[in-house]
């Protein structure tokens, strides 16, 4: 077990450390990081974790069977302070078939000293959000209470995500006085620079429903409720739905009278969402985003290409040059640009047209229901990177390797954002992204700075994924990696899937990710396996130790 | 007049090869069917046209069942060019043949009340056969495999002209009644069309082995009534 808190080691007693401090002065948040995979370390920590569960300081958020190693289970434990969840505090505990703990990863906060009785109710917090965005929140989008470890100490706060014409934002609002403590972009986006040209022209099958003589995009064959809605360029209706103010019905589904579909965006969103579900099921035995067949709801045409001239730059960035996972199984696919227009020197076609984009965004949904990696700084970059990894994995699952359209490669979005796509896992530097930890972007974790550079620093773990499969030399360190090879790419996919969905804590750093992915490889293939060697070498090559 | 019953040995197998449309792709289907041994009945008459040649017509009827197998490639509901192979058995598909044999008969041997006749001529055959017109299968997510459930069949008819040859051995049972044993080979090639693109060219007929009765009806003047024998004179007593 590595306990990282400066150079000092303290006994692992969660939440019992009450430090004296003057009245009115907030205790500085102190994070305790746990990386326990050695049997002796695990034994030591396990009894403490159990005691904390019994006392209500830890809560089992969910337990999932390991779909790759029979008998293994993974529990996610979140820290509570008098029953209120603490933001960014989570442990993951892996147990074997006998119930013995195999590993524990994550971090918790100690010294929390806030009263959990809020001065403001949720409606008041929602009013604060409305005051800043003009959007009202309702239903399951209403703010929820939390303990927020801010830079100036712990706060009792509300969290909420709101969708606006300019995008989406997540707010942390002080439950005492309504102060906005933190604001980040609430979108898990595929990025926002590029362009596309026309329709790819490939034929896909559509699993649809016949309703009163009209075919509509509800897939009756796959286990989850898989539906694609065509909002016909009505941004206000899109916002009403995303903010919980309205529901969508049969008449909102994409439809066709002869079952020969010509709306390329609807075809790709609908079919490729199914491909995504199929990949996870066939590769990992996973049943959708929450592993319980949560609905998959896709929205196409949230805005109109014809109306682009009247839209703000932020709206164009969010609803045209973007695709995003909006939570609760909802995906919104950007409209792209009219063929005659470019952005950033690139053409942008319908974002649903690229299978890696679709799988990338939906993987954010997987992350939401598993590691829930905090969308800022290194954990946010890991969140983005896991989506890139799985987006690329799905692309290789369905397409032949190659460099042309509808061929599998390590570029992201290259089929609809031409030329070139938006990121490269093989050579992150080609897009200005770091391929080594020494080149990471250090920037404030706010929405103005991409939540701490999550789309930039993802280049580092992205390159790990690439090197672990293909092998090669890191351009910065000059260190070489012996990859598992194309024929064994499934091994790395399973290692990453297992690590990111079952073992990774929500507050993981790159260093934690290194430990977790190596552990996943060792569990699956053995300590001396090619996969474990490749993962270890790759992290070392990118400067993460 | 001739009446026979016996068994028909059908000529081998016949196959269907056709396509259906499933999941916006072509579903190719192949069947292979064999007709079993079938009972047959026929009846007709021959008329002597020369001292040694007869011409006749015989109506016939047979009914049997066809058994065999089916193989198909079922398109995947989500993906192009990823068919699932299914296969199964087909059993007891109804088959029947009716028709008329026209035959020229020639006796080649007569001895000790036994007569051997060879015959041959054109045949008209009406065939009714149950053919596969659709199929059902079971499947479940992720639909990478499917299992054959059953086939839908429909009765299809066709007519064809062919020929028959054979031999008949008879034994006299009485003045105008004979018992006969028959071997006949009939061949005809009807084409059965279940639907456009779903046609089967099959061999009808086959070897018939059977037996029956032959009743002779003779023309000519009636015979004189039988005269009583004269009484034998008594021998003188010694």
XYZ file of C-alpha atoms in Angstrom, chain B residues 17 27 34 36 51 58 74 77 87-88 92 101 111 119 150 170 182 224 228 233-234:
21
model
C -32.645 -24.520 -54.338
C -31.575 -16.184 -47.615
C -35.855 -38.692 -51.154
C -39.645 -43.665 -50.111
C -52.220 -62.049 -83.644
C -53.492 -48.285 -67.772
C -29.928 -16.829 -42.574
C -30.407 -8.864 -38.438
C -29.973 -27.015 -41.010
C -32.592 -29.563 -40.182
C -43.184 -36.909 -44.545
C -49.586 -45.499 -69.387
C -45.763 -72.499 -72.066
C -44.757 -53.880 -73.041
C -39.633 -25.958 -39.153
C -49.207 -64.444 -65.989
C -45.519 -57.111 -63.143
C -72.088 -75.033 -79.106
C -74.369 -85.535 -73.548
C -73.033 -100.425 -74.263
C -73.047 -102.969 -71.534
